[in-house]
Amino acid sequence: MNKLLIVGTVAFDAIETPFAKTDKILGGAATYIGLSASYFNLQSALVSVVGDDFPQEYLDLLTARNIDISGLEVVKGGKTFFWSGRYHNDLNSRDTLDTQLNVLADFQPKVPQNFKNSDVVMLGNLHPLVQSSVLDQMETQPKLVVLDTMNFWMDCALPELLDVIKRIDVITINDEEARQLSGEYSLVKAAAKIHTMGPKYVVIKKGEHGALLFHDKEVFFAPALPLEEVFDPTGAGDTFAGGFAGFITQSENISFENMKNAIIYGSNLASFCVEKFGTERMIDLDKEEVLSRLKQFKSLTQFDIEL
Amino acid sequence: MNKLLIVGTVAFDAIETPFAKTDKILGGAATYIGLSASYFNLQSALVSVVGDDFPQEYLDLLTARNIDISGLEVVKGGKTFFWSGRYHNDLNSRDTLDTQLNVLADFQPKVPQNFKNSDVVMLGNLHPLVQSSVLDQMETQPKLVVLDTMNFWMDCALPELLDVIKRIDVITINDEEARQLSGEYSLVKAAAKIHTMGPKYVVIKKGEHGALLFHDKEVFFAPALPLEEVFDPTGAGDTFAGGFAGFITQSENISFENMKNAIIYGSNLASFCVEKFGTERMIDLDKEEVLSRLKQFKSLTQFDIEL
């Protein structure tokens, strides 16, 4: 089986939506990426850090999904990264209420020895120096390196971000972040500019409006599945990235044509993520449901015009 | 050849975008619908009204595209409907600067005798009583009636709008209008509610985010083509509707599967419309360009996951 190395936060989240409110629940980019990628045939390992307030049941939940957590450092006496946010009525925007970095502040990632030859590396949203450090530790060149980031690092650590972006193959960011990073309003122009910064593939996530994959002069679009109700969008972007990286890892094919399929898988998995609070739906999910929804994606998008 | 009857405004538009500004140029829903539908093999007629300030060259332009204008009333001493608007920087929203109804205020549509048996009727955005009056004049039941409308009529003539909506097959409205008409935020729920008002098919236009086609429990999505630059969005929605109605008229096939193709044709034609000011690009366009861009739509959306 091919190997996928995942780096990112493992966190406590407290979420408010127009429908309901949670106390501290399991969250974090690496958590969502790991759960999403676990629907594919692959070996995955998660590199991250938590405090010793992190419950054993959450660790068990990750290992139950065949995620190697030997690279998940548990800091004695430390507190786990905490994020709290409140979504607006349209669920498309949110306010951050609280961020406590805690053990994340001094995090030094350690890649497990038997994942230093991973086929695919998924660098979830974290400080760009942590993302770079993971790449430094690889002993063989991964077939594909995917990076997710956010506007926060563009504001606070742009030189470090630009450094790591030079070293990756695929970047996944949202539309506003693509505009900020490139200084271009048109997403077509933004993607072209980001190409010149390093990544051969640029994925622009537009939330409920789907995702675009740019490569050279080519572009592919995956819609989000129209849903009756979105319950909680937290983790949808990471679930999308995990589905993308997981499918690529499983299929060992990094052609543009296969990346189209990977984007569809990412959208598919993200459409489940938003149906319940936090990671709840991703834990419930079975492979039959994923396959059945792929059929919906086909009928949603496929047409037959003779040319 | 099958017949398409088009009703809607023929107007002067004055447009400001972040890039440029026009004086009075040719505009109006029926104009855009007619130009767009003229790329298909069909007979079309336009029912509308203008003043005698409307230039002969614009009339010639319509007849040159094989649009029958015997139902386009020219009111002696009357002034043509005038609309003026200014787009915001993102080109996704606009302010109306001026609306002068002029001859439109007392418009009584008259359907030309040889179009009273039209196969398809496209009711462009106009007062719902005018739309109803056109349906009253039909001597045979059209195979398909498509209606476009806007929030203005929901605010000012809701009972009349609900009356005409009962009599049609396909409604095309934008996302905000679908929410207003249904009282539902989720577009899936909005479409379900609008179905119960009459239309078996609900098309929700999301501008640069594409368009959704709902029918029973089925849904199809056509993206907008990602463009380097949008120059002027005026008329894109009407061009979309004209492409949809034009393709259905030509193909004589009102199945859901064929409507998917019609939606793609609508998006295709709309992607040209926004490339230049007003109707400029739609007049220039040749069929080869339309076909070539259809290939782009295919590579943008088609994937090949084995299920």
PDB file of C-alpha atoms in Angstrom, chain A residues 90 92 185-186 188-189 206 208-209 212 219-221 223 226-229 260-261 264-265 291 294-295 297-305 307, chain B residues 90 92 185-186 188-189 206 208-209 212 219-221 223 226-229 260-261 264-265 291 294-295 297-305 307:
ATOM      1  CA  ASP A  90     -25.561  31.997   5.693  1.00  0.00           C
ATOM      2  CA  ASN A  92     -20.497  31.002   4.433  1.00  0.00           C
ATOM      3  CA  TYR A 185      -9.134  39.409  -8.708  1.00  0.00           C
ATOM      4  CA  SER A 186      -9.796  37.052 -11.631  1.00  0.00           C
ATOM      5  CA  VAL A 188      -7.854  32.536 -13.827  1.00  0.00           C
ATOM      6  CA  LYS A 189      -5.194  35.233 -13.509  1.00  0.00           C
ATOM      7  CA  LYS A 206     -15.005  28.140  -3.389  1.00  0.00           C
ATOM      8  CA  GLU A 208     -20.572  25.877  -1.596  1.00  0.00           C
ATOM      9  CA  HIS A 209     -19.614  27.047  -5.103  1.00  0.00           C
ATOM     10  CA  LEU A 212     -11.342  24.750  -9.539  1.00  0.00           C
ATOM     11  CA  VAL A 219      -8.911  23.983 -15.893  1.00  0.00           C
ATOM     12  CA  PHE A 220     -11.330  21.566 -14.272  1.00  0.00           C
ATOM     13  CA  PHE A 221     -14.274  22.354 -12.053  1.00  0.00           C
ATOM     14  CA  PRO A 223     -19.191  21.528  -7.961  1.00  0.00           C
ATOM     15  CA  PRO A 226     -26.340  20.943  -3.592  1.00  0.00           C
ATOM     16  CA  LEU A 227     -27.566  19.962  -0.120  1.00  0.00           C
ATOM     17  CA  GLU A 228     -30.903  20.510   1.589  1.00  0.00           C
ATOM     18  CA  GLU A 229     -29.130  21.661   4.693  1.00  0.00           C
ATOM     19  CA  LYS A 260      -9.908  15.568 -11.883  1.00  0.00           C
ATOM     20  CA  ASN A 261     -11.127  12.389 -10.213  1.00  0.00           C
ATOM     21  CA  ILE A 264     -14.412  14.976  -7.364  1.00  0.00           C
ATOM     22  CA  TYR A 265     -13.559  12.594  -4.499  1.00  0.00           C
ATOM     23  CA  LEU A 291     -19.702   5.342  -3.804  1.00  0.00           C
ATOM     24  CA  LEU A 294     -20.260   9.552  -6.512  1.00  0.00           C
ATOM     25  CA  LYS A 295     -23.155   8.521  -8.753  1.00  0.00           C
ATOM     26  CA  PHE A 297     -21.821  13.703  -8.715  1.00  0.00           C
ATOM     27  CA  LYS A 298     -21.901  12.015 -12.100  1.00  0.00           C
ATOM     28  CA  SER A 299     -25.540  12.814 -12.783  1.00  0.00           C
ATOM     29  CA  LEU A 300     -24.982  16.324 -11.438  1.00  0.00           C
ATOM     30  CA  THR A 301     -22.229  17.131 -13.904  1.00  0.00           C
ATOM     31  CA  GLN A 302     -22.105  14.722 -16.847  1.00  0.00           C
ATOM     32  CA  PHE A 303     -23.819  15.586 -20.125  1.00  0.00           C
ATOM     33  CA  ASP A 304     -23.750  14.229 -23.598  1.00  0.00           C
ATOM     34  CA  ILE A 305     -23.511  16.848 -26.324  1.00  0.00           C
ATOM     35  CA  LEU A 307     -19.463  17.672 -30.978  1.00  0.00           C
TER      36      LEU A 307
ATOM     37  CA  ASP B  90     -16.393  42.760  -8.335  1.00  0.00           C
ATOM     38  CA  ASN B  92     -21.209  40.728  -9.274  1.00  0.00           C
ATOM     39  CA  TYR B 185     -32.383  29.804   2.063  1.00  0.00           C
ATOM     40  CA  SER B 186     -31.247  26.378   0.826  1.00  0.00           C
ATOM     41  CA  VAL B 188     -32.510  22.669  -2.872  1.00  0.00           C
ATOM     42  CA  LYS B 189     -35.468  23.540  -0.640  1.00  0.00           C
ATOM     43  CA  LYS B 206     -25.762  31.905  -9.839  1.00  0.00           C
ATOM     44  CA  GLU B 208     -20.122  33.466 -12.118  1.00  0.00           C
ATOM     45  CA  HIS B 209     -20.929  30.427  -9.937  1.00  0.00           C
ATOM     46  CA  LEU B 212     -28.545  24.643 -11.328  1.00  0.00           C
ATOM     47  CA  VAL B 219     -30.398  18.145 -10.189  1.00  0.00           C
ATOM     48  CA  PHE B 220     -27.860  19.177 -12.806  1.00  0.00           C
ATOM     49  CA  PHE B 221     -25.182  21.832 -12.563  1.00  0.00           C
ATOM     50  CA  PRO B 223     -20.526  25.956 -14.275  1.00  0.00           C
ATOM     51  CA  PRO B 226     -13.705  30.649 -15.717  1.00  0.00           C
ATOM     52  CA  LEU B 227     -12.667  33.741 -17.665  1.00  0.00           C
ATOM     53  CA  GLU B 228      -9.540  35.867 -17.443  1.00  0.00           C
ATOM     54  CA  GLU B 229     -11.653  38.986 -17.504  1.00  0.00           C
ATOM     55  CA  LYS B 260     -28.806  19.378 -19.345  1.00  0.00           C
ATOM     56  CA  ASN B 261     -27.386  20.077 -22.791  1.00  0.00           C
ATOM     57  CA  ILE B 264     -24.622  23.932 -21.026  1.00  0.00           C
ATOM     58  CA  TYR B 265     -25.432  25.790 -24.260  1.00  0.00           C
ATOM     59  CA  LEU B 291     -18.627  24.798 -30.844  1.00  0.00           C
ATOM     60  CA  LEU B 294     -18.314  23.635 -25.956  1.00  0.00           C
ATOM     61  CA  LYS B 295     -15.168  21.504 -25.973  1.00  0.00           C
ATOM     62  CA  PHE B 297     -17.038  23.048 -21.217  1.00  0.00           C
ATOM     63  CA  LYS B 298     -16.524  19.333 -21.689  1.00  0.00           C
ATOM     64  CA  SER B 299     -12.957  19.327 -20.441  1.00  0.00           C
ATOM     65  CA  LEU B 300     -13.981  21.654 -17.611  1.00  0.00           C
ATOM     66  CA  THR B 301     -16.611  19.279 -16.251  1.00  0.00           C
ATOM     67  CA  GLN B 302     -16.248  15.743 -17.567  1.00  0.00           C
ATOM     68  CA  PHE B 303     -14.390  13.109 -15.573  1.00  0.00           C
ATOM     69  CA  ASP B 304     -14.037   9.392 -15.738  1.00  0.00           C
ATOM     70  CA  ILE B 305     -14.336   7.634 -12.402  1.00  0.00           C
ATOM     71  CA  LEU B 307     -18.087   3.057 -10.398  1.00  0.00           C
TER      72      LEU B 307
END
